[in-house]
Short mmCIF file of C-alpha atoms in Angstrom, two decimals:
data_model
loop_
_atom_site.label_atom_id
_atom_site.label_comp_id
_atom_site.label_asym_id
_atom_site.label_seq_id
_atom_site.Cartn_x
_atom_site.Cartn_y
_atom_site.Cartn_z
CA MET A 28 15.64 -13.81 1.71
CA ILE A 29 14.28 -11.49 4.37
CA LYS A 30 12.77 -13.20 7.58
CA GLY A 31 9.54 -12.48 9.12
CA ILE A 32 6.25 -11.05 8.03
CA TRP A 33 6.89 -7.28 8.80
CA TRP A 34 8.18 -6.41 5.35
CA LYS A 35 5.30 -8.06 3.61
CA VAL A 36 2.77 -5.93 5.68
CA ALA A 37 4.97 -2.83 5.11
CA GLY A 38 4.95 -3.39 1.41
CA LEU A 39 1.10 -3.84 1.34
CA LEU A 40 0.56 -0.77 3.49
CA LEU A 41 2.87 1.44 1.55
CA ILE A 42 1.10 0.53 -1.75
CA LEU A 43 -2.28 1.06 -0.25
CA TYR A 44 -1.13 4.45 0.93
CA SER A 45 0.29 5.30 -2.48
CA ILE A 46 -3.00 4.22 -4.16
CA ILE A 47 -5.32 6.20 -1.98
CA TYR A 48 -3.08 9.34 -1.34
CA GLY A 49 -1.78 9.15 -4.86
CA ILE A 50 -5.16 9.57 -6.29
CA LEU A 51 -6.29 12.27 -3.90
CA VAL A 52 -3.33 14.40 -3.51
CA GLU A 53 -3.00 17.72 -5.36
CA VAL A 54 -0.63 17.40 -8.26
CA PRO A 55 1.01 20.30 -10.19
CA VAL A 56 -1.09 21.06 -13.37
CA LEU A 57 1.30 20.54 -16.23
CA PRO A 58 0.39 21.01 -20.00
CA VAL A 59 -0.33 17.81 -21.95
CA ILE A 60 0.09 15.49 -18.93
CA HIS A 61 -2.57 17.02 -16.65
CA GLN A 62 -4.03 14.59 -14.20
CA THR A 63 -2.18 11.54 -15.87
CA ILE A 64 0.98 12.57 -13.92
CA ARG A 65 -0.51 10.33 -11.12
CA ASN A 66 0.45 7.40 -13.33
CA LEU A 67 3.98 8.16 -12.28
CA PHE A 68 3.11 6.50 -8.85
CA PHE A 69 2.43 3.19 -10.65
CA HIS A 70 4.36 3.12 -13.94
CA VAL A 71 7.92 4.04 -12.64
CA PRO A 72 7.75 1.69 -9.50
CA MET A 73 7.04 -1.14 -11.87
CA TRP A 74 10.36 -0.54 -13.57
CA PHE A 75 12.15 -0.16 -10.26
CA ALA A 76 10.72 -3.48 -9.08
CA MET A 77 11.77 -5.08 -12.42
CA PHE A 78 15.31 -3.72 -12.18
CA ILE A 79 15.65 -4.94 -8.55
CA MET A 80 14.31 -8.51 -9.60
CA LEU A 81 16.58 -8.79 -12.56
CA GLY A 82 19.49 -7.43 -10.49
CA THR A 83 18.68 -10.17 -7.89
CA SER A 84 18.58 -12.75 -10.59
CA LEU A 85 21.98 -11.55 -11.85
CA VAL A 86 23.46 -11.91 -8.38
CA TYR A 87 22.06 -15.42 -8.08
CA SER A 88 23.24 -16.47 -11.49
CA ILE A 89 26.73 -15.27 -10.57
CA LYS A 90 26.45 -17.07 -7.18
CA TYR A 91 25.38 -20.31 -9.10
CA LEU A 92 28.37 -20.04 -11.44
CA SER A 93 30.71 -19.93 -8.39
CA SER A 94 29.02 -22.49 -6.10
CA LEU A 95 27.19 -24.57 -8.63
CA LYS A 96 24.22 -24.94 -6.14
CA LEU A 97 20.94 -25.50 -8.13
CA LYS A 98 18.99 -23.59 -5.47
CA ASP A 99 20.90 -20.47 -6.66
CA ASP A 100 19.74 -21.19 -10.27
CA LEU A 101 16.13 -21.86 -9.06
CA ILE A 102 16.19 -18.33 -7.41
CA ALA A 103 17.67 -16.58 -10.47
CA ALA A 104 15.01 -18.18 -12.74
CA GLN A 105 12.16 -17.25 -10.41
CA ALA A 106 13.49 -13.77 -10.03
CA VAL A 107 13.55 -13.39 -14.00
CA ASN A 108 9.89 -14.60 -14.00
CA THR A 109 8.97 -11.99 -11.39
CA GLY A 110 10.95 -9.28 -13.03
CA LEU A 111 9.14 -10.15 -16.41
CA PHE A 112 5.85 -9.77 -14.64
CA PHE A 113 6.62 -6.35 -13.49
CA GLY A 114 8.25 -5.42 -16.85
CA LEU A 115 5.04 -6.40 -18.50
CA LEU A 116 3.10 -4.23 -16.06
CA GLY A 117 5.41 -1.43 -16.74
CA LEU A 118 4.92 -1.68 -20.39
CA MET A 119 1.11 -1.74 -20.01
CA THR A 120 1.01 1.20 -17.60
CA GLY A 121 3.29 3.09 -19.98
CA MET A 122 1.16 2.24 -23.08
CA ILE A 123 -1.91 3.55 -21.36
CA TRP A 124 -0.16 6.63 -20.26
CA ALA A 125 1.23 7.14 -23.73
CA LYS A 126 -2.24 6.91 -25.42
CA PHE A 127 -3.55 9.69 -23.11
CA THR A 128 -0.53 12.00 -23.51
CA TRP A 129 0.99 11.27 -26.92
CA GLY A 130 -2.18 9.90 -28.66
CA ASP A 131 -0.89 6.55 -29.40
CA PHE A 132 -0.23 3.25 -27.41
CA TRP A 133 3.25 2.93 -28.96
CA THR A 134 5.43 5.54 -30.62
CA ASN A 135 8.89 5.01 -32.26
CA ASP A 136 10.70 6.23 -29.10
CA PRO A 137 14.19 4.87 -28.12
CA GLN A 138 13.00 4.38 -24.49
CA LEU A 139 9.95 2.41 -25.54
CA ASN A 140 11.80 0.39 -28.08
CA GLY A 141 14.64 -0.22 -25.56
CA ALA A 142 12.09 -1.44 -22.99
CA ALA A 143 10.54 -3.82 -25.46
CA VAL A 144 13.89 -5.25 -26.50
CA SER A 145 14.96 -5.74 -22.87
CA VAL A 146 11.70 -7.62 -22.06
CA MET A 147 12.26 -9.81 -25.15
CA ALA A 148 15.83 -10.58 -24.04
CA TYR A 149 14.49 -11.97 -20.80
CA LEU A 150 11.60 -13.82 -22.61
CA ALA A 151 14.35 -15.43 -24.59
CA TYR A 152 15.94 -16.39 -21.22
CA SER A 153 12.78 -18.33 -20.24
CA ILE A 154 12.66 -20.03 -23.74
CA LEU A 155 16.36 -21.01 -23.33
CA ARG A 156 15.70 -22.61 -20.03
CA GLY A 157 12.78 -24.52 -21.37
CA SER A 158 14.73 -25.87 -24.31
CA ILE A 159 17.27 -27.69 -22.12
CA ASP A 160 16.34 -30.78 -20.10
CA GLU A 161 19.67 -31.59 -18.49
CA LYS A 162 19.45 -29.67 -15.03
CA ALA A 163 23.14 -28.74 -14.57
CA LEU A 164 23.69 -27.67 -18.29
CA ARG A 165 20.36 -25.68 -18.12
CA ALA A 166 21.58 -23.82 -15.08
CA ARG A 167 25.11 -23.15 -16.34
CA VAL A 168 23.86 -21.82 -19.85
CA SER A 169 21.15 -19.76 -18.44
CA ALA A 170 23.25 -18.19 -15.85
CA VAL A 171 25.80 -17.11 -18.49
CA TYR A 172 22.92 -15.80 -20.72
CA ASN A 173 21.46 -13.97 -17.67
CA ILE A 174 24.69 -11.99 -17.28
CA PHE A 175 24.50 -11.05 -20.96
CA ALA A 176 20.82 -10.16 -20.73
CA PHE A 177 21.46 -7.83 -17.84
CA MET A 178 24.07 -6.03 -19.79
CA LEU A 179 21.53 -5.68 -22.65
CA LEU A 180 19.01 -4.23 -20.06
CA VAL A 181 21.47 -1.56 -18.94
CA ILE A 182 22.45 -0.66 -22.44
CA PHE A 183 18.94 -0.53 -23.90
CA LEU A 184 17.06 1.07 -20.90
CA GLY A 185 19.83 3.00 -19.20
CA ILE A 186 22.42 4.14 -21.69
CA LEU A 187 20.97 4.24 -25.36
CA PRO A 188 17.95 6.31 -24.72
CA ARG A 189 19.90 8.95 -22.94
CA LEU A 190 22.25 9.25 -26.00
CA ALA A 191 19.38 9.54 -28.35
CA ASP A 192 18.93 12.92 -30.29
CA SER A 193 15.21 12.96 -29.83
CA SER A 194 12.84 11.29 -27.43
CA LEU A 195 9.28 12.11 -26.12
CA HIS A 196 10.15 10.37 -22.76
CA PRO A 197 11.00 12.55 -19.79
CA GLY A 198 14.70 12.25 -18.81
CA LYS A 199 15.65 10.79 -22.23
CA GLY A 200 16.91 12.56 -25.35
CA GLY A 201 17.79 15.84 -23.62
CA ASN A 202 14.46 16.14 -21.94
CA SER A 203 14.24 17.21 -18.35
CA SER A 204 13.82 14.20 -15.89
CA THR A 205 10.49 13.84 -14.21
CA MET A 206 12.32 12.56 -11.26
CA GLY A 207 14.59 15.51 -10.78
CA ASP A 208 11.81 18.10 -10.98
CA LEU A 209 9.32 16.02 -8.86
CA ASP A 210 7.05 18.16 -6.80
CA PRO A 211 7.76 17.56 -3.00
CA THR A 212 4.19 16.40 -2.47
CA MET A 213 4.49 13.89 -5.24
CA ARG A 214 7.81 12.59 -3.72
CA MET A 215 5.76 11.83 -0.59
CA VAL A 216 3.74 9.28 -2.58
CA PHE A 217 6.33 8.17 -5.19
CA TYR A 218 9.08 6.96 -2.97
CA PRO A 219 6.73 4.88 -0.60
CA ALA A 220 5.05 3.44 -3.72
CA ALA A 221 8.51 2.43 -5.21
CA ILE A 222 9.62 0.83 -1.77
CA GLY A 223 6.26 -0.91 -1.52
CA TRP A 224 6.30 -2.46 -4.94
CA ILE A 225 9.88 -3.60 -4.45
CA LEU A 226 8.89 -5.30 -1.25
CA ILE A 227 5.81 -6.98 -2.92
CA ALA A 228 8.18 -8.12 -5.77
CA PHE A 229 10.32 -9.83 -3.22
CA TRP A 230 7.20 -11.38 -1.58
CA ILE A 231 6.07 -12.73 -5.00
CA LEU A 232 9.69 -14.03 -5.55
CA ASP A 233 9.60 -15.74 -2.19
CA ILE A 234 6.35 -17.43 -2.94
CA ARG A 235 7.45 -18.62 -6.37
CA LYS A 236 10.73 -19.89 -5.06
CA ARG A 237 8.96 -21.89 -2.34
CA LYS A 238 6.34 -23.26 -4.72
CA ARG A 239 9.07 -24.48 -7.10
CA ILE A 240 11.17 -26.03 -4.28
CA LEU A 241 8.03 -27.95 -3.22
CA GLU A 242 7.31 -29.10 -6.79
CA LEU A 243 10.88 -30.37 -7.07
CA GLN A 244 10.56 -32.22 -3.73
CA GLN A 245 7.31 -33.97 -4.98
CA GLN A 246 9.13 -35.16 -8.15
CA PRO A 247 10.40 -38.75 -8.04
CA MET B 8 -16.94 18.78 -6.42
CA ILE B 9 -18.24 16.18 -8.79
CA GLY B 10 -14.63 15.74 -9.94
CA GLU B 11 -13.46 15.13 -6.51
CA ASP B 12 -16.10 12.55 -5.90
CA LYS B 13 -14.91 10.76 -8.99
CA PHE B 14 -11.36 10.75 -7.66
CA LEU B 15 -12.59 9.18 -4.44
CA VAL B 16 -14.43 6.50 -6.30
CA VAL B 17 -11.28 5.70 -8.32
CA ALA B 18 -9.15 5.48 -5.19
CA LEU B 19 -11.55 3.34 -3.52
CA VAL B 20 -12.11 0.83 -6.38
CA MET B 21 -8.21 0.59 -6.87
CA ALA B 22 -7.88 0.09 -3.11
CA ILE B 23 -10.45 -2.76 -3.13
CA ILE B 24 -8.79 -4.38 -6.17
CA PHE B 25 -5.40 -4.19 -4.54
CA SER B 26 -6.65 -5.42 -1.23
CA GLY B 27 -8.14 -8.52 -3.05
CA LEU B 28 -4.70 -9.17 -4.60
CA ALA B 29 -3.10 -8.76 -1.21
CA VAL B 30 -5.50 -11.25 0.37
CA TYR B 31 -4.78 -13.71 -2.46
CA LEU B 32 -1.00 -13.34 -1.81
CA TYR B 33 -1.47 -13.82 1.91
CA LEU B 34 -3.55 -16.94 1.36
CA LEU B 35 -1.05 -18.39 -1.00
CA ASP B 36 1.73 -17.69 1.43
CA ARG B 37 -0.19 -19.41 4.29
CA LYS B 38 -0.99 -22.48 2.06
CA LEU B 39 2.66 -22.83 1.20
CA SER B 40 3.68 -22.70 4.75
CA LYS B 41 1.24 -25.38 5.66
CA ILE B 42 2.58 -27.66 2.85
CA GLU B 43 6.13 -26.90 3.82
CA LYS B 44 5.37 -27.92 7.41
CA LYS B 45 3.74 -31.18 6.37
CA GLN B 46 6.58 -31.96 3.97
CA GLN B 47 9.16 -31.39 6.83
CA GLU B 48 7.06 -33.69 9.20
CA LEU B 49 7.05 -36.34 6.32
CA LEU B 50 10.80 -36.12 6.01
CA ALA B 51 11.37 -36.35 9.70
CA ASN B 52 9.02 -39.39 9.91
CA LYS B 53 10.95 -40.95 7.07
CA GLN B 54 14.23 -40.42 8.83
CA GLU B 55 12.96 -41.89 12.12
CA GLY B 56 11.79 -44.93 10.09
CA LYS B 57 15.26 -45.58 8.85
#
C-alpha cells in the first residue's frame, strides 16, 4: 500500500476540483444529453475505481494462492467490497443519467445488463466467503472464484457490449465513444476526477484493511 | 444569469457534501491510527512481560 498522506490529500483535492470546475465549466451542447454530460465526471470514474479495485483484488488473490498468507486474502476481500461500493455507485449514477436522457432508469441494453451481471458475480463472491467458516478453505475457494469473477467482469463489461448489434450506450454497439470524442475542456476535468476517485478508493481499501486486521487481532 | 447561479449552488452543495465525507474518512483514519498505536504498545508490553 502507498505510504504517507500526500496521495490521500491529492485524491481529495482532485475530486473537489472536479466537483466545482465540473459543474461550472462550459460543456459542448449536444442533442438529448444537454447539460447531463457533466455526469460523465462522476459516472465513469466510479467504474474506473471499481475496475482498479477488482484488479487489485485479483492480484492479491493470485498472490494468496502462491504464498498462502491470510493477509493477502484479507486485502483481496476488502478490495472486492470497496469495488462493489464503487460499482453500486456507478450503477446508481448511470441509472439517474439514463432516466434523464433515455427516459427510463433501466433499459434492456447489453452494457447495463453486463454491469448488473458483473456486480452480481461479485456479490456472489461475498456470499461465498460468508458461507465458509474454515479460514484457509474460505481463502482458497474465494481466491479461485475471484479469478473466475474477474474474467466474467472483462467479458460482460469489456467484450460483449462491444460485440452487440445495438446499444444506446456510447462506445458500445457501434456507437462512437464519448471518451474518444471528449472535448479538451472536459478532459481537464475528467482525468483529474478519475485519478482522484481511484486514490480515494485506495484510501477506503486501506481503512477497511486496517479495520479488519484490528478486528482479527481482538478476536481470541 | 439565474441558470448560472443555480450551477454555483449545485457546485457548492456538492462540495460541502463531499467535504463532509472527506472529514469522516480523515477522522476514521486518525482513529484507526490511534488504535493501532495502542495495540502495538500492548503487544510490546506483553513481550516485555515474558
